[in-house]
PDB file of C-alpha atoms in Angstrom:
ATOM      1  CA  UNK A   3      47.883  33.223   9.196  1.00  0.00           C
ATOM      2  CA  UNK A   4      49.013  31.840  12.608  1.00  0.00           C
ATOM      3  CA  UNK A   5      50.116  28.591  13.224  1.00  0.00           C
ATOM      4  CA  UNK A   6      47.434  27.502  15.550  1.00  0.00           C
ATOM      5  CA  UNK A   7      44.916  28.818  12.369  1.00  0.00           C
ATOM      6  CA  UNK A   8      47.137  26.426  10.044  1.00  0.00           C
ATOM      7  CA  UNK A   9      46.864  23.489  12.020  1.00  0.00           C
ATOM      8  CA  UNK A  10      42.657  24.086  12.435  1.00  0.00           C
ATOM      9  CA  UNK A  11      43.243  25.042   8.207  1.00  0.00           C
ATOM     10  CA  UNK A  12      44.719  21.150   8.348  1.00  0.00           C
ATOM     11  CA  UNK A  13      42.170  19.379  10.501  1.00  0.00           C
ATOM     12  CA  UNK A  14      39.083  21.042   8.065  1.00  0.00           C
ATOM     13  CA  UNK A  15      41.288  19.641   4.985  1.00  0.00           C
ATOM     14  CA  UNK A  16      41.616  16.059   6.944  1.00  0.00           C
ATOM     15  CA  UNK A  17      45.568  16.597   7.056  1.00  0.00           C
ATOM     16  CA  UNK A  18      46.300  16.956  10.937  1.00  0.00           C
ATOM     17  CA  UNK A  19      47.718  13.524  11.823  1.00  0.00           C
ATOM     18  CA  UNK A  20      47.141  14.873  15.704  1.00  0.00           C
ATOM     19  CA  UNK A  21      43.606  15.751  15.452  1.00  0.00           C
ATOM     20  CA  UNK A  22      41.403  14.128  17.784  1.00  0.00           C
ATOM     21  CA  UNK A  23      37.528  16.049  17.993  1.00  0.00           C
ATOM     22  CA  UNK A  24      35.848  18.863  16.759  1.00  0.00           C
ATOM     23  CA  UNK A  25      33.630  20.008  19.690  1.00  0.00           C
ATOM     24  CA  UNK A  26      31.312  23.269  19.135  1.00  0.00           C
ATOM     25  CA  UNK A  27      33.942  25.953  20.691  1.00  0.00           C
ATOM     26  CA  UNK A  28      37.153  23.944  19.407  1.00  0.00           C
ATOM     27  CA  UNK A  29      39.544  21.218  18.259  1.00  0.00           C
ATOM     28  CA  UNK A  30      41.146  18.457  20.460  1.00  0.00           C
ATOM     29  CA  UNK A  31      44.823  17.766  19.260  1.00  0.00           C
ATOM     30  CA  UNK A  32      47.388  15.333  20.672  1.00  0.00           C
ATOM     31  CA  UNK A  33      50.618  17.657  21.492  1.00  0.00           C
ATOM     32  CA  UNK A  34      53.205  16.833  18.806  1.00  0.00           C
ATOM     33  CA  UNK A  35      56.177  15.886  21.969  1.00  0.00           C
ATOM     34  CA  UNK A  36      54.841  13.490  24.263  1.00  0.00           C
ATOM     35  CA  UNK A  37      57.061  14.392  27.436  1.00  0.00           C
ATOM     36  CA  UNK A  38      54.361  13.880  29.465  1.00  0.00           C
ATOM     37  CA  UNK A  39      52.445  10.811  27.834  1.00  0.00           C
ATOM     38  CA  UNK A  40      48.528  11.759  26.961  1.00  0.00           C
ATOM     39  CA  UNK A  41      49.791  15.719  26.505  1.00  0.00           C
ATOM     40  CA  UNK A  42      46.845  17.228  24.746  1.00  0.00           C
ATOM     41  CA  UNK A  43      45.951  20.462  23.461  1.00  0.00           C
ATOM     42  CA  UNK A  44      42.128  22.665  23.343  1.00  0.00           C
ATOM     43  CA  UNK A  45      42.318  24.532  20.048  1.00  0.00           C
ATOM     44  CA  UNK A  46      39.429  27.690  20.526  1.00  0.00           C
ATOM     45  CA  UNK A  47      37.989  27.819  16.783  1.00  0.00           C
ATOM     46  CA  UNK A  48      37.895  31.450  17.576  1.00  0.00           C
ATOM     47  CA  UNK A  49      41.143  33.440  16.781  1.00  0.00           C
ATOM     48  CA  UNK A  50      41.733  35.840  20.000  1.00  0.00           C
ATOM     49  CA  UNK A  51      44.444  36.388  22.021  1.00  0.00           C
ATOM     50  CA  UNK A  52      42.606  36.735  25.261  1.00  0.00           C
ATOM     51  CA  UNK A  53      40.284  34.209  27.062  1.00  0.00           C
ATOM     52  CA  UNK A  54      38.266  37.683  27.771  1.00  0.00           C
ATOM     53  CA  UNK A  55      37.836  38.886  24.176  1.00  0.00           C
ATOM     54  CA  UNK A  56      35.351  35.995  23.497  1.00  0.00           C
ATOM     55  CA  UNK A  57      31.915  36.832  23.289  1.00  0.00           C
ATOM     56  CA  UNK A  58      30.474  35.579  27.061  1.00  0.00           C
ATOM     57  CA  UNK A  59      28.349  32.917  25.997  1.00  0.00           C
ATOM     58  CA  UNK A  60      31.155  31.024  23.676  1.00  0.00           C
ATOM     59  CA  UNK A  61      33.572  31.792  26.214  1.00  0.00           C
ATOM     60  CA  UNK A  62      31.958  29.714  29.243  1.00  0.00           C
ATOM     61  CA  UNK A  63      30.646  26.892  26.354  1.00  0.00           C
ATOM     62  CA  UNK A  64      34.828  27.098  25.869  1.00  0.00           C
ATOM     63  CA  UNK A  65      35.866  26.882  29.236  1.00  0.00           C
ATOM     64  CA  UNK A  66      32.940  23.931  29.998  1.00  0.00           C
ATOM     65  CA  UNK A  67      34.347  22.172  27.117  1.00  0.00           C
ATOM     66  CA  UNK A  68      38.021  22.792  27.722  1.00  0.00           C
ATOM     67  CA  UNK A  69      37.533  21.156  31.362  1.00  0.00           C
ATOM     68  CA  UNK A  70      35.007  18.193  30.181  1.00  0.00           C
ATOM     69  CA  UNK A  71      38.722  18.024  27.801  1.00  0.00           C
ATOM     70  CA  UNK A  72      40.385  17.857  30.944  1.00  0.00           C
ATOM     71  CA  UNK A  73      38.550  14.970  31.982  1.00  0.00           C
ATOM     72  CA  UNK A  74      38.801  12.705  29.525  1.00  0.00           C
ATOM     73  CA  UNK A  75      42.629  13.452  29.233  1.00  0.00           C
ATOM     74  CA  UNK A  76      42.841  12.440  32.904  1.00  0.00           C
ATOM     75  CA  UNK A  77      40.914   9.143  33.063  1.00  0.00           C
ATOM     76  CA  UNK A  78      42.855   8.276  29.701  1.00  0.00           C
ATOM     77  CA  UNK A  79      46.062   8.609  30.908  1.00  0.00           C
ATOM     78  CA  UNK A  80      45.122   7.693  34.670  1.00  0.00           C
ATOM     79  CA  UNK A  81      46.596  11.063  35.681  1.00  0.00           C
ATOM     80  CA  UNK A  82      47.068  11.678  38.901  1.00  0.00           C
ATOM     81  CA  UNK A  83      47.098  15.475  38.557  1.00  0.00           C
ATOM     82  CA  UNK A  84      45.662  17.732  35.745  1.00  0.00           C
ATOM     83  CA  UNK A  85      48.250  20.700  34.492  1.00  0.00           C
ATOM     84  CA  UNK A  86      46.374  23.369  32.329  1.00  0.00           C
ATOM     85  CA  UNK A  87      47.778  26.456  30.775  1.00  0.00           C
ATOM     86  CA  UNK A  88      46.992  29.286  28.472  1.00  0.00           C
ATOM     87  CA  UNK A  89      50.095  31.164  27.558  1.00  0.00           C
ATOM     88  CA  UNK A  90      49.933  32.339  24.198  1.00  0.00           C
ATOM     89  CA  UNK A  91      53.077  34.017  24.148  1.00  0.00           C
ATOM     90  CA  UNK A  92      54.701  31.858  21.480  1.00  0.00           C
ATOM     91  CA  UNK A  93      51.087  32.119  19.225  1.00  0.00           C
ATOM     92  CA  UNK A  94      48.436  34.228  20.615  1.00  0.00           C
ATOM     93  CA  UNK A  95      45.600  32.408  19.035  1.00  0.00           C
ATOM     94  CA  UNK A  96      43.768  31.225  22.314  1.00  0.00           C
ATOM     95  CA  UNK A  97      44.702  27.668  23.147  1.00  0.00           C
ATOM     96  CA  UNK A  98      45.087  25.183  25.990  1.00  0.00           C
ATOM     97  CA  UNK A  99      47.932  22.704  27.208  1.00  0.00           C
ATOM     98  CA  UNK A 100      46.223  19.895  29.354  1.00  0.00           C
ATOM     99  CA  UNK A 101      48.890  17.838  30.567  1.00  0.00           C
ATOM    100  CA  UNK A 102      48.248  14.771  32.421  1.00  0.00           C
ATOM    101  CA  UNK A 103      50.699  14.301  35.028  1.00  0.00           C
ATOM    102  CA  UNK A 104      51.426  11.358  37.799  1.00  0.00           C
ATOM    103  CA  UNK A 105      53.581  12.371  40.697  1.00  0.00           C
ATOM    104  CA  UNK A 106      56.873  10.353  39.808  1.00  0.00           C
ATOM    105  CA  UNK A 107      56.937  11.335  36.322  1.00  0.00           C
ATOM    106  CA  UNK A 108      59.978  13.458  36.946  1.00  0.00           C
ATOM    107  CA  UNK A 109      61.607  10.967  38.801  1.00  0.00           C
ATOM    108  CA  UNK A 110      64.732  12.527  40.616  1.00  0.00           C
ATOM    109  CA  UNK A 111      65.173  15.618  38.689  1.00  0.00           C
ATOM    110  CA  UNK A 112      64.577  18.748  41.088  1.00  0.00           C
ATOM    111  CA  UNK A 113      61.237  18.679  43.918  1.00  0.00           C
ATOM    112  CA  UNK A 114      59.636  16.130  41.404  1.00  0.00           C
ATOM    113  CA  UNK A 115      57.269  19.193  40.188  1.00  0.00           C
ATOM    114  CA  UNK A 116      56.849  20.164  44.144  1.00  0.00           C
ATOM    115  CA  UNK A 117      57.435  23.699  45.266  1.00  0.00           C
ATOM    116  CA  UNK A 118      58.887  24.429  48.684  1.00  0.00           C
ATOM    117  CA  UNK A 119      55.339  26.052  49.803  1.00  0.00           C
TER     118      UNK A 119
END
């Protein structure tokens, strides 16, 4: 079983200290490290790898949910800037990082998230 299937195993048994909600396409989580304060994560209750091996239906329910998510992260944490990512190469049970970002959370270190473009 992969790990993101342990931790939804957890939040069905009522053990996942980090569980937030149970929507209809997945489970809100706060990230275990809190770099960025109000880091959350979109659990699909589906286990695929790709966003494009969900049925179409669940998949935009998913992606409606995973940005309504993305709003209520950001007026939590008064972000200033939304960061989402799917990477899945780590676990490649489909999942979301939402981090909610202001733009002197890096303080000096590098371009302060900014690219040269």
């Amino acid at each position: 079983m992969c790990l993101i299937c342990e931790r939804i195993e957890m939040i069905k048994s009522e053990i996942n200290p980090y569980f937030v909600k149970e929507l209809e396409t997945g489970y809100v989580v706060i990230g275990d490290h809190q770099h960025f304060k109000g880091y959350t994560i979109f659990l699909c209750k589906q286990h695929v790898t790709e966003l494009h091996d969900l049925p179409k239906d669940f998949r935009d329910k998913h992606l409606s949910e995973m940005a309504d998510v993305s709003k209520a992260v950001s007026v939590a944490f008064f972000a200033e800037k939304m960061n989402i990512e799917s990477l899945g190469n780590g676990d490649g049970h489909l999942h979301w990082h939402l981090f909610p970002r202001k733009f002197d959370d890096l303080g000096n270190y590098g371009h302060n998230g900014k690219g040269p473009v």
